[in-house]
XYZ file of C-alpha atoms in Angstrom:
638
model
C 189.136 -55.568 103.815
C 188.142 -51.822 102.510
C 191.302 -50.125 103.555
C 189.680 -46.505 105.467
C 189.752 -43.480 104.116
C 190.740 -40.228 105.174
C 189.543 -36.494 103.528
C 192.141 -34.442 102.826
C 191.986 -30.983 101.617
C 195.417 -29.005 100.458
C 196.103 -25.687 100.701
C 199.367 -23.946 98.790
C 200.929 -21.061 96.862
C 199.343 -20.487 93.690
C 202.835 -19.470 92.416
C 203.830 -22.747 93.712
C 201.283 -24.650 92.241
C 203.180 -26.954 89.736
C 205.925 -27.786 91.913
C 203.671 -28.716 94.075
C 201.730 -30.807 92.332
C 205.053 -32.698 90.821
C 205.929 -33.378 94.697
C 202.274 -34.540 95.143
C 202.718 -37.230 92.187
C 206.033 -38.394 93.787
C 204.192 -38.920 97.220
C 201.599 -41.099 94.761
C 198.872 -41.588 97.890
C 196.477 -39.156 97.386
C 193.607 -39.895 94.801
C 191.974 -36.406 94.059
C 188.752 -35.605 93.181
C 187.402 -35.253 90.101
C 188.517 -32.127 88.176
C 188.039 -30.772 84.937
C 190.638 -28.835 83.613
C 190.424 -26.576 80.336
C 193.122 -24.517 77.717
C 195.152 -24.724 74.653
C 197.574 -27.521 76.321
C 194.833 -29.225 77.577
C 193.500 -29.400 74.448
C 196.644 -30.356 72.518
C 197.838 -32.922 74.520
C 194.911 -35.215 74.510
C 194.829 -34.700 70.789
C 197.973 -35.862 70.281
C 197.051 -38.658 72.628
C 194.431 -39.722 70.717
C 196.165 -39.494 67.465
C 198.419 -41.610 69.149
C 195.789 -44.163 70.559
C 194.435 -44.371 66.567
C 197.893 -45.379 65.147
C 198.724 -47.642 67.867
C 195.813 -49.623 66.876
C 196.419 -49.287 63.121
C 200.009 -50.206 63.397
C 199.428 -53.334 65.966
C 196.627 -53.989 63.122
C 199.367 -54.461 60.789
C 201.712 -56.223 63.126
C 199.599 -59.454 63.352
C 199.575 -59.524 59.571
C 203.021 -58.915 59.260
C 204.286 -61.549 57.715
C 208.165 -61.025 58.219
C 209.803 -60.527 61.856
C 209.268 -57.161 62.506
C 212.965 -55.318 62.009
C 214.692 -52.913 64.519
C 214.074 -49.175 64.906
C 216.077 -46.048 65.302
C 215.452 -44.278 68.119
C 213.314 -40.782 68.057
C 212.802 -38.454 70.030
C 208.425 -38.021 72.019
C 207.969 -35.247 69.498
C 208.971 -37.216 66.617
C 206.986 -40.118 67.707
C 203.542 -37.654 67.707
C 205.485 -36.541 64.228
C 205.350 -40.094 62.801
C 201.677 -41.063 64.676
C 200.148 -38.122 63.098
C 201.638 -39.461 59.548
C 200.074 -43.071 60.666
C 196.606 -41.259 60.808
C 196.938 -38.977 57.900
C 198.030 -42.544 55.919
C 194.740 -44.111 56.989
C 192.572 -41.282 56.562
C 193.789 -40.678 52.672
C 193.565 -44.553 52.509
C 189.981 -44.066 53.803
C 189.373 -41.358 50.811
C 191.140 -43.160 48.303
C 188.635 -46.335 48.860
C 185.837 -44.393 48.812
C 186.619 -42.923 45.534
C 187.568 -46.268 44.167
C 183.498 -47.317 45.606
C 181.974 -44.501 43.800
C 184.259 -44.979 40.534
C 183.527 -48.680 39.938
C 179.979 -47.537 40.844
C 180.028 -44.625 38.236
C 181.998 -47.634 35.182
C 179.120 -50.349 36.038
C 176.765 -48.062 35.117
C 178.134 -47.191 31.603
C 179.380 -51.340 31.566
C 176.569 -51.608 28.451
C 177.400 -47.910 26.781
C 181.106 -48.876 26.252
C 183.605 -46.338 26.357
C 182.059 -42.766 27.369
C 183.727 -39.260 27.570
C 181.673 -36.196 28.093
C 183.892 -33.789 26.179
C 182.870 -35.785 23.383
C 179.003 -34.590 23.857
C 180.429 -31.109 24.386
C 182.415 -31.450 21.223
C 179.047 -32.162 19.386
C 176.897 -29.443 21.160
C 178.776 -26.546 19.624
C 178.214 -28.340 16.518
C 174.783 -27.956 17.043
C 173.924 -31.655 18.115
C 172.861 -32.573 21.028
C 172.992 -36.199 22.361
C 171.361 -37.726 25.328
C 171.705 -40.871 27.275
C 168.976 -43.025 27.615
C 167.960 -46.657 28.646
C 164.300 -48.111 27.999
C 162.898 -51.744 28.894
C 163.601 -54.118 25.718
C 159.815 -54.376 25.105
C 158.715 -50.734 24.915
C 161.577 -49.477 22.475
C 159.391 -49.974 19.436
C 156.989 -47.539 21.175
C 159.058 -44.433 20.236
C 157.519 -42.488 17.705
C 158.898 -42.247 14.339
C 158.811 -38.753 15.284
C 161.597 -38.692 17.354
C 165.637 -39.198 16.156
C 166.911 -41.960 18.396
C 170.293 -43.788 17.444
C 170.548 -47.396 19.066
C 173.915 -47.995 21.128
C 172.936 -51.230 22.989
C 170.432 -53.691 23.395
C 170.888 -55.514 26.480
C 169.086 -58.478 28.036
C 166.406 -56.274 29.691
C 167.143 -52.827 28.286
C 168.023 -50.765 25.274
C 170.446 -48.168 25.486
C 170.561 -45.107 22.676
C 170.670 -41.674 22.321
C 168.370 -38.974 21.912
C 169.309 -36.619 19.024
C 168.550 -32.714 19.733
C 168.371 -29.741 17.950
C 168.887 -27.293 20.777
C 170.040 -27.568 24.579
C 166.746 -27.093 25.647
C 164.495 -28.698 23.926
C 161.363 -30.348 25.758
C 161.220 -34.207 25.575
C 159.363 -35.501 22.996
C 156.138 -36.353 23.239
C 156.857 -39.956 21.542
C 159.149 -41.163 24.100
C 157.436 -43.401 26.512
C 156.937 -43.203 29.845
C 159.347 -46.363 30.873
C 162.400 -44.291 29.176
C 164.660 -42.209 31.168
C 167.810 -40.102 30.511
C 170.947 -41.589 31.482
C 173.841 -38.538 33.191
C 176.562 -38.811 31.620
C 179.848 -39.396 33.959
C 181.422 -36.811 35.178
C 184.757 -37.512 33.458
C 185.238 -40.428 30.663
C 185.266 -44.102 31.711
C 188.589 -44.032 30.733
C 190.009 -41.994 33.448
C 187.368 -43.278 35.849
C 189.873 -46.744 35.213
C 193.213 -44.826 35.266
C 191.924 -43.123 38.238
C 191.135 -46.666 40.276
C 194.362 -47.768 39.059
C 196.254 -45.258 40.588
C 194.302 -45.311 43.560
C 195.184 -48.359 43.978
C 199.069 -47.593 43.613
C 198.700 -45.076 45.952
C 197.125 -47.338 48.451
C 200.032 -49.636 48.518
C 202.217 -46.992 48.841
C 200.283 -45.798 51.770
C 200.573 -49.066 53.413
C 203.722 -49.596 52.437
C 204.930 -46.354 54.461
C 202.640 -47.333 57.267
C 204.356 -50.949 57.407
C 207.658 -49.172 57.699
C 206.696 -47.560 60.983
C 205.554 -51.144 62.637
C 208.620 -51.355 64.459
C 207.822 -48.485 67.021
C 204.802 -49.773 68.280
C 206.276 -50.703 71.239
C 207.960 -46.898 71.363
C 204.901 -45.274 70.926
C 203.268 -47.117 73.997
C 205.719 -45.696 75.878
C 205.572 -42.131 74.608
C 201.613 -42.674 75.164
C 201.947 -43.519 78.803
C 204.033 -39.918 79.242
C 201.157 -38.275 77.541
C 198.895 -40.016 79.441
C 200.833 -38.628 82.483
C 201.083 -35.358 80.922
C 197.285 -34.794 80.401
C 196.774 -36.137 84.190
C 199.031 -33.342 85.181
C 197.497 -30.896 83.494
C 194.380 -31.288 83.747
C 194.611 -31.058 87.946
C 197.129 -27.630 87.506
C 194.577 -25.764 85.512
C 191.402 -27.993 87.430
C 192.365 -26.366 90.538
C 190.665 -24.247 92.869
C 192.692 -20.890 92.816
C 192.252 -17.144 94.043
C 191.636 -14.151 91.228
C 194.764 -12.385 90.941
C 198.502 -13.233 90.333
C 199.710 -11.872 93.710
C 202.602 -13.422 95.376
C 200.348 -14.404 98.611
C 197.646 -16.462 96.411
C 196.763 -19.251 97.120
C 195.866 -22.891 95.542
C 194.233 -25.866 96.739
C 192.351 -29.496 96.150
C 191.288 -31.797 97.857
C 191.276 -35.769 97.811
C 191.179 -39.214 99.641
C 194.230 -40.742 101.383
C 193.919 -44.774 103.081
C 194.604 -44.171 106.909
C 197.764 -46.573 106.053
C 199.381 -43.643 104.027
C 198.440 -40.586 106.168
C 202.410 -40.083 107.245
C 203.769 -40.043 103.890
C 201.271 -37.683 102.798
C 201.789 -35.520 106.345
C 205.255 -35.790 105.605
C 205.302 -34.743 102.300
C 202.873 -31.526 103.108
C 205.751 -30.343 105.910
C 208.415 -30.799 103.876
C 206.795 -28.355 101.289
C 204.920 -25.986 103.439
C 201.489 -26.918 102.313
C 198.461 -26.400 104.629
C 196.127 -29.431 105.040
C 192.838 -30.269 107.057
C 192.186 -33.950 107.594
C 188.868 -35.031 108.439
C 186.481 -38.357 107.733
C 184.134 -38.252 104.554
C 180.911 -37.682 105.056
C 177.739 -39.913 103.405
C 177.501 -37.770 100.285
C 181.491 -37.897 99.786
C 182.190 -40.282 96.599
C 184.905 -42.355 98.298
C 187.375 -44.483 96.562
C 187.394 -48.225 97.394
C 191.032 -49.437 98.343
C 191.162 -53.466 98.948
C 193.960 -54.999 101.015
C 193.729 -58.446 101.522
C 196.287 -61.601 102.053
C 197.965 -63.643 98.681
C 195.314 -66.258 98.965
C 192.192 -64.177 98.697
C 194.016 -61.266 96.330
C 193.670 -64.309 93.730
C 190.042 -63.036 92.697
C 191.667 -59.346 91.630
C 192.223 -60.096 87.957
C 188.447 -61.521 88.102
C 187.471 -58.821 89.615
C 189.142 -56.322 87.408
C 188.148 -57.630 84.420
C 184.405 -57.207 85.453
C 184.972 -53.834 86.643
C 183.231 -55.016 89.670
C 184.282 -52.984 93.092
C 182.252 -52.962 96.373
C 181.172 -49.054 97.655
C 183.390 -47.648 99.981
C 180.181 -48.260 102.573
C 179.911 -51.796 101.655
C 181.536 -55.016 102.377
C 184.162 -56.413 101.036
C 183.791 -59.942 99.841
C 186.717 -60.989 97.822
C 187.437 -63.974 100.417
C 183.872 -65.210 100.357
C 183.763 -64.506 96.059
C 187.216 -66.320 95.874
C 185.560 -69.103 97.774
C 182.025 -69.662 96.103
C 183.617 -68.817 92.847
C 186.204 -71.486 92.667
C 183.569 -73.983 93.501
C 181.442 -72.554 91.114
C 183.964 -73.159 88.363
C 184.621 -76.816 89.295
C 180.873 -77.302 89.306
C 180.321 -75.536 85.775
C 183.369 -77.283 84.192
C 182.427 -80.475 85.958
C 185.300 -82.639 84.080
C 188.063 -83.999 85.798
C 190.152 -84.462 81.900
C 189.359 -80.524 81.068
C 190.362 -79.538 84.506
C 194.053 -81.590 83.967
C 194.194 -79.591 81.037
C 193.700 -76.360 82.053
C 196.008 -77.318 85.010
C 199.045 -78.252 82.117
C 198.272 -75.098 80.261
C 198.340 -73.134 83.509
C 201.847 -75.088 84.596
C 203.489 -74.697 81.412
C 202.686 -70.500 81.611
C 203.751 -70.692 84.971
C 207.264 -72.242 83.817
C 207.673 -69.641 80.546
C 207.067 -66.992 82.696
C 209.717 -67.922 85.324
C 212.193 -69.293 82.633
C 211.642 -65.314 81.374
C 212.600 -64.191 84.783
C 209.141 -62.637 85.618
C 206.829 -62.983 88.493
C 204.424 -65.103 87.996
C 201.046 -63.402 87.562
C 197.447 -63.566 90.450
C 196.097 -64.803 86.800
C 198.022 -67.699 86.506
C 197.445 -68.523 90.027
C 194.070 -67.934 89.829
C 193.573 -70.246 86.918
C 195.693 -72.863 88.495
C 193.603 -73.169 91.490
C 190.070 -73.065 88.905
C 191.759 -75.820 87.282
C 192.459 -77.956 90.583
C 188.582 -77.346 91.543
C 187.833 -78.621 88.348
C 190.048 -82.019 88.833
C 188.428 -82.446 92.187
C 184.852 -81.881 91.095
C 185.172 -84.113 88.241
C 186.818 -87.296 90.299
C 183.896 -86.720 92.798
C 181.277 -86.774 90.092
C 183.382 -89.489 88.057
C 183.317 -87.404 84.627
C 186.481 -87.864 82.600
C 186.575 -86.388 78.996
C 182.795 -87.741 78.978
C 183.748 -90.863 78.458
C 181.210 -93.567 78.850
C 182.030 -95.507 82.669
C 182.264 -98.587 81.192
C 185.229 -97.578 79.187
C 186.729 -96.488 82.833
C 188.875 -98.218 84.992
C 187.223 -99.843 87.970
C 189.552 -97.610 90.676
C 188.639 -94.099 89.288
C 185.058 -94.697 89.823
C 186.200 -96.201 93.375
C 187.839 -93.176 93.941
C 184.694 -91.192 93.543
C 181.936 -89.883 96.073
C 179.225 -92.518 95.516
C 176.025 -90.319 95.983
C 177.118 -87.825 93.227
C 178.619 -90.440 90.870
C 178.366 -90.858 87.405
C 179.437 -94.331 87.801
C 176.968 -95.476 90.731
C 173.381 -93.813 89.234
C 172.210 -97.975 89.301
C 172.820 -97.503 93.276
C 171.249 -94.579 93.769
C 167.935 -94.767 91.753
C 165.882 -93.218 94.278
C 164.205 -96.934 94.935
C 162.720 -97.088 98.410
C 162.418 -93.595 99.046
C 166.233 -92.674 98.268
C 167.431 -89.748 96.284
C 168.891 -90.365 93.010
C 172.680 -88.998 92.084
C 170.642 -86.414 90.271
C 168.608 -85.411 93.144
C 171.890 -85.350 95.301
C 173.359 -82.840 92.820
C 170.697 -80.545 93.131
C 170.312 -80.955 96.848
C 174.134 -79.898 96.667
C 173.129 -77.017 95.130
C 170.764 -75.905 96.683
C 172.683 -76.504 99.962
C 175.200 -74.083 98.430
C 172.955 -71.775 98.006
C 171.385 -72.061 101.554
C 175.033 -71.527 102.964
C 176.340 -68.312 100.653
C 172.859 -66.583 101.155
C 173.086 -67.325 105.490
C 176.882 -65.656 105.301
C 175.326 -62.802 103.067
C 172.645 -62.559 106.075
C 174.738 -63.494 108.732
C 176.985 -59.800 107.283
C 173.646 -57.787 107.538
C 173.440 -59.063 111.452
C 177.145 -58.235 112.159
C 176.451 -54.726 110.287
C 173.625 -53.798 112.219
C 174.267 -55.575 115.661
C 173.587 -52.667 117.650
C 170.446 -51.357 115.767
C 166.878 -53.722 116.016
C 167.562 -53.470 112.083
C 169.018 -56.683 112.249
C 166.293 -58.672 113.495
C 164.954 -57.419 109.822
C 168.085 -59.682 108.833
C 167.755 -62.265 111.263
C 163.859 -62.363 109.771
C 165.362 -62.776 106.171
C 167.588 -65.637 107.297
C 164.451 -67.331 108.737
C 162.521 -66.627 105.516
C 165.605 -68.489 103.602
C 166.025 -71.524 106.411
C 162.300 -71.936 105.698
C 162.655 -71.689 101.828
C 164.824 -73.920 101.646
C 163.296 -76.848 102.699
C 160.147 -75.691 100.279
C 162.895 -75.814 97.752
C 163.467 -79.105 98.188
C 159.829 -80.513 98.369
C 159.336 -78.654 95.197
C 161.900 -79.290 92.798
C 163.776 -82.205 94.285
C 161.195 -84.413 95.426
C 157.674 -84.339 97.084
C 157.980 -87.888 98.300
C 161.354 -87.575 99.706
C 161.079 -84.363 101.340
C 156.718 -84.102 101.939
C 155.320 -80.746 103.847
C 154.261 -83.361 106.479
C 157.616 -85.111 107.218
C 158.465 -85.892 110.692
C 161.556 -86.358 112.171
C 162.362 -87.071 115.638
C 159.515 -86.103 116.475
C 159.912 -82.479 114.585
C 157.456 -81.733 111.944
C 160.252 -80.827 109.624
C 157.411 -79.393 106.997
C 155.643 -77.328 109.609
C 158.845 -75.965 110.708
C 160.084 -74.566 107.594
C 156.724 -72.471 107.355
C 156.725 -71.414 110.533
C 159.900 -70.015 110.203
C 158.725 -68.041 106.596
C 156.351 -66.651 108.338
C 158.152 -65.318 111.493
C 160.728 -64.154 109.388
C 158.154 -62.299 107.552
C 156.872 -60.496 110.173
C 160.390 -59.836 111.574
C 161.598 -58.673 108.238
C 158.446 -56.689 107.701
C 158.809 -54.763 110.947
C 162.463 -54.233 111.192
C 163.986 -54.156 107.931
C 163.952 -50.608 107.333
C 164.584 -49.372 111.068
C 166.335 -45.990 111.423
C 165.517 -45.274 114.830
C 161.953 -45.044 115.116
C 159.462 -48.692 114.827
C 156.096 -47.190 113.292
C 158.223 -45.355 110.144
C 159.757 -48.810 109.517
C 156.578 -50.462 109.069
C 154.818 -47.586 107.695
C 158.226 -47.509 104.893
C 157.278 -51.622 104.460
C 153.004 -50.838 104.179
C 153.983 -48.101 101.685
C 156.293 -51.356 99.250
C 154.108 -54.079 100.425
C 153.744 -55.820 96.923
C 157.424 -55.220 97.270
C 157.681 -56.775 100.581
C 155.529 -59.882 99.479
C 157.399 -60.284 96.278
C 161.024 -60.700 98.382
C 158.732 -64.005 99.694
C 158.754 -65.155 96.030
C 162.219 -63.712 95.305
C 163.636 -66.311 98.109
C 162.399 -68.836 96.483
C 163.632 -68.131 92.858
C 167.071 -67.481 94.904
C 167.550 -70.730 95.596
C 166.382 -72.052 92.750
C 169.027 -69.999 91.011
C 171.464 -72.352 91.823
C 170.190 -74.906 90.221
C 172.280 -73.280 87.288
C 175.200 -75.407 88.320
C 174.131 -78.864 88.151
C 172.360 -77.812 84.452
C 174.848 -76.176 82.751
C 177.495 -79.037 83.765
C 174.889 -81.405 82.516
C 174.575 -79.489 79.141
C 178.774 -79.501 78.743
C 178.712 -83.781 80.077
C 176.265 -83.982 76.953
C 178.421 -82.674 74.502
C 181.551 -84.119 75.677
C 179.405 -87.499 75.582
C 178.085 -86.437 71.800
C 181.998 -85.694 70.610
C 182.809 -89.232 72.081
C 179.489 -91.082 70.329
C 180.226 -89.211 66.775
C 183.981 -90.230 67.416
C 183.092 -93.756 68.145
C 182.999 -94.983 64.449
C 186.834 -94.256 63.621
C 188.588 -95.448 66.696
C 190.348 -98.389 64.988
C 190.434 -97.401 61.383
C 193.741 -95.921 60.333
C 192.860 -93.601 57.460
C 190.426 -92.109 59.949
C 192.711 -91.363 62.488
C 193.433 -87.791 61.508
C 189.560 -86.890 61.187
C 189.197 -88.487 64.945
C 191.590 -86.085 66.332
C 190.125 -83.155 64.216
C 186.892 -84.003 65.849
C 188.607 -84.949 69.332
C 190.197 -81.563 69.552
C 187.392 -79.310 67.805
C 184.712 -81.127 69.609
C 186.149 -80.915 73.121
C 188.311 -77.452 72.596
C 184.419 -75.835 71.847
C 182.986 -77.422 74.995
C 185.642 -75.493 76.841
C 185.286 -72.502 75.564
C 181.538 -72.871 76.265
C 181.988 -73.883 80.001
C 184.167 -71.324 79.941
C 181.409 -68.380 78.919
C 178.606 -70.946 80.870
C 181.520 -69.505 84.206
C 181.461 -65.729 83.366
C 177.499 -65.867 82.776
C 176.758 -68.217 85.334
C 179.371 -68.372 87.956
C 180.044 -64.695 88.682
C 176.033 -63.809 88.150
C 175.237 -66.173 91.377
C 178.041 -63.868 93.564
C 177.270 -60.593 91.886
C 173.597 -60.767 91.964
C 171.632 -63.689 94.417
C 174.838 -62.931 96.461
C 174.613 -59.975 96.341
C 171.240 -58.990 96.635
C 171.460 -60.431 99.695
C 174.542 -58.460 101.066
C 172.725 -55.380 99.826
C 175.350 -54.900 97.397
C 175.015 -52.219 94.345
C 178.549 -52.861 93.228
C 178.471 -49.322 93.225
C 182.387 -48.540 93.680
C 185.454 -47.229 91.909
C 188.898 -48.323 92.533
C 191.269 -45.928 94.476
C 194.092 -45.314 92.413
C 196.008 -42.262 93.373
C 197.619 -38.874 91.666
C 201.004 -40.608 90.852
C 204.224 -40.820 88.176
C 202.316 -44.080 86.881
C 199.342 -43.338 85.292
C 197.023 -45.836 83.800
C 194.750 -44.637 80.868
């Protein structure tokens, strides 16, 4: 559920103002509004915060490649820590410098790699001496075009080009009017080639001395985290005392305040909290324009979606539903569907055991991740011994009681049965009546929430008339893509013409949808709001329809991950039996299968959560359009 939410504005001393607020963090329920603070402490903490966030990552960089255990540190004080992050950065930025100047060097000693050795004092030298050289290079083939006229003096002749130098009789003089075209002066470099090497070189020693003193400093990664979360705390802090409304003046009777949202479950300790320090506070309910934090409370089982959840960055609006239980639910079968392999699942299930062990031999609670994965990786099990698909394997290869043990209409192992001979459905046509069935089911509880919403408004016959729309669609679904013959427009059953049905149920939910669906109190605006998005209002016909379809998704992309299981197998095939091949069958084995997983696993995060956080969805009404409550406390996240 979306815990409620209370408005609560504070009122205090302005002289009081920090100790206030430190009481406020140690109450940690009330998430404020947004602020933006400003000043010189402002300012410098979240530069050193950043600094700190930039050798974090450029330490943990060098962590991985560490090769040696990483050795223990002295202990140092927050401000040396900022002291020795600031020296990480510094390292990396004169690293950054030094590489660049090692890229324009080698640049700068290519281009002189068919002069030889090169030192501009040495043209100086010969300029007061009244001779002036210049560099030039000229296409092998035109070099016998220069006039006799002018004095050249041949250093080089390349593959392509000749290099020599143009002899002067004064700085200035124009080029000569027997040089080609296809010839053009060479700059010299701005140093000699020599010290454009000695340069590189010690570049290059001062790079490893960099890194070297950067390596050194490994060990306090862990420290630095930990200074970075008290910054992070710090800037929080700060940026609320100098964010807050305030009178003009420094008088002892000004005042301070801000205001913020508080769950209804946490009113007392805030109440508490305000008597104890003699602040002034108004309570009240937000209104429509307020933007409310979401707070979820639910029970262990559904609470297993959160780390999904999190990692999407998904949260419901304050005003909308919460549907954890029902995401949780769809999800999980979504993932056994996707996966679709009973082997894959048993692994995931060890992998997910064996964490589940290490992190209780550690002594630490064992995570909602871990528990979320193992129950994905029971779904999977399940799915796969319904469907009979183990490691792809071909059925004939499997023993006669696992393909007993499966459900016969969706079987891998019983596709001779069901053939769709006399009129039946084939195991592929059951699959895909499955999913459309699933689809029919999590769109009716999406509809089914828009009737509870709006019980006591006629805005939920508009719902009611969508639910008709997708009863109806469903069965077009099925004529369509399944199969005409097995599910015709003019079946009859029990005397019900099943066809006739379905469309008379699009079209009275049509009309109900079209009248009602945007309802606010008054009939003719609502289907004066639905004239004025009629192509709109048609195009939700067509949308039902591609709904459904949607979920054909699950039975495809399991087929696409049962092919390449079966491909691994086939390509395997040849070796099984030959010693010397044995290791290259379990390189395949593992490579061939471990990729399949990781693809099911993306085909899960594209697939899976895009059928709750869109068809869903869509349904619900759902924008997705929340942010999480998390509340002015002593732990901060950042």
């Amino acid at each position: 559920m979306i815990v409620p939410m209370k408005k609560v504005s504070l009122v205090l001393l302005k002289r009081e103002q920090k100790q206030a607020l430190v009481q406020l963090r140690k109450a940690g329920v009330m998430h404020l509004e947004s602020l933006e603070g400003s000043g010189e402490k402002l300012q410098s903490l979240k530069e050193s915060y950043e600094t700190m966030q930039v050798a974090s990552s450029i330490l943990s960089e060098l962590k991985k490649a560490a090769k040696k255990g990483i050795p223990a540190c002295e202990p140092l004080s927050d401000e040396e820590i900022i002291s020795l992050c600031s020296a990480v950065v510094a390292n990396a930025e004169r690293k950054k410098s030094l590489l660049d100047a090692i890229a324009a060097n080698t640049v700068e000693l290519e281009r002189f790699t068919e002069w030889g050795e090169v030192n501009p004092e040495d043209f100086d030298y010969l300029a007061e001496k009244g001779l002036y050289f210049t560099l030039y290079e000229i296409p092998k083939e035109k070099y016998n075009l220069i006039g006799d006229d002018v004095k050249v003096l041949m250093v080089n002749k390349g593959k392509s080009h000749v290099h020599f130098l143009l002899i002067s009789e004064s700085k200035d003089e124009p080029r000569p009017a027997g040089l080609p075209a296809e010839a053009y002066a060479v700059p010299v470099p701005r140093c000699s080639t020599e010290q454009l090497r000695e340069e590189i070189k010690a570049a290059h020693a001062e790079i490893l001395s960099l890194d070297a003193d950067n390596l050194s400093k490994v060990p306090y990664v862990a420290a630095i985290a930990e200074v970075s979360k008290k910054l992070a705390g710090d800037i929080d802090f700060e940026n609320i005392y100098t964010g807050m409304g305030t009178e003009e003046g420094d008088t002892s009777a000004s005042l301070a305040w801000l205001t913020g949202f508080v769950p209804v479950d946490a009113l007392d300790t805030l109440k508490k909290s305000a008597h104890d320090n003699h602040w002034a506070f108004a309570i009240a309910d937000p209104s429509d324009d307020d933007a409310v934090p979401t707070k979820l409370k639910n029970n262990k089982l559904v609470s297993l979606i959160y780390p999904l959840t999190d990692f999407l960055g998904t949260v419901p609006g304050y005003h909308e539903y919460d549907i954890s239980g029902w995401f949780l639910l769809f999800f999980t079968v979504f993932f056994g569907m996707i996966f679709g392999d009973a082997g894959y699942g048993i692994l995931l299930t060890l992998a997910v055991v064996a964490g589940i062990f290490k992190t209780k031999a550690a002594g630490k609670k064992v995570g909602l991740g871990l528990q979320l994965g193992l129950l994905l990786g029971l779904a999977t099990v399940v799915w796969g011994t319904v469907t009979c698909t183990w490691f792809g394997l071909d059925m004939a290869l499997l023993p006669g009681w696992l393909k007993e043990f499966s459900v016969h209409p969706f079987s891998n192992a019983y596709v001779d049965y069901y053939n769709g001979e006399n009129g039946t459905t084939t195991v592929t046509q059951n699959l895909q009546i499955f999913c459309f069935s699933l689809a029919l089911l999590q769109l009716t509880v999406a509809h089914l929430h828009g009737i509870g919403r709006y019980r006591k408004s006629l805005r939920c016959l508009g719902e009611i008339g969508a639910m008709f729309m997708l009863w109806g669609m469903y069965y077009v679904v099925l004529s369509v893509v399944v199969s005409g013959i097995v599910f015709p427009m003019d079946l009859v059953l029990a005397g019900i013409p099943v066809g006739l049905l379905a469309e008379g149920l699009i079209g009275l939910g049509f009309v109900l949808n079209f009248v009602f669906a945007n309802y606010e109190g008054k009939l003719g605006e609502s289907i004066l709001t639905s004239l004025k998005n009629i192509i709109s209002v048609i195009l939700g016909v067509v949308n039902v329809f591609s709904d459904i379809v949607s979920y054909i998704r699950l039975w495809a992309v399991a087929l696409a991950g049962s092919a390449i299981s079966g491909t691994v197998n086939t390509m395997a095939g040849p070796m099984v039996g030959h010693a010397v091949m044995f290791l290259a069958l379990v390189l395949l084995l593992v490579v061939g299968h471990g990729l399949n997983i990781i693809l099911n696993v993306l085909s899960v995060v594209v697939h899976g959560v895009r059928l709750n956080t869109l068809e869903f969805s869509n349904h619900l009404g759902m924008s997705w359009s929340g942010f999480k409550y998390e509340p002015f406390s002593e732990t901060v996240t950042k």
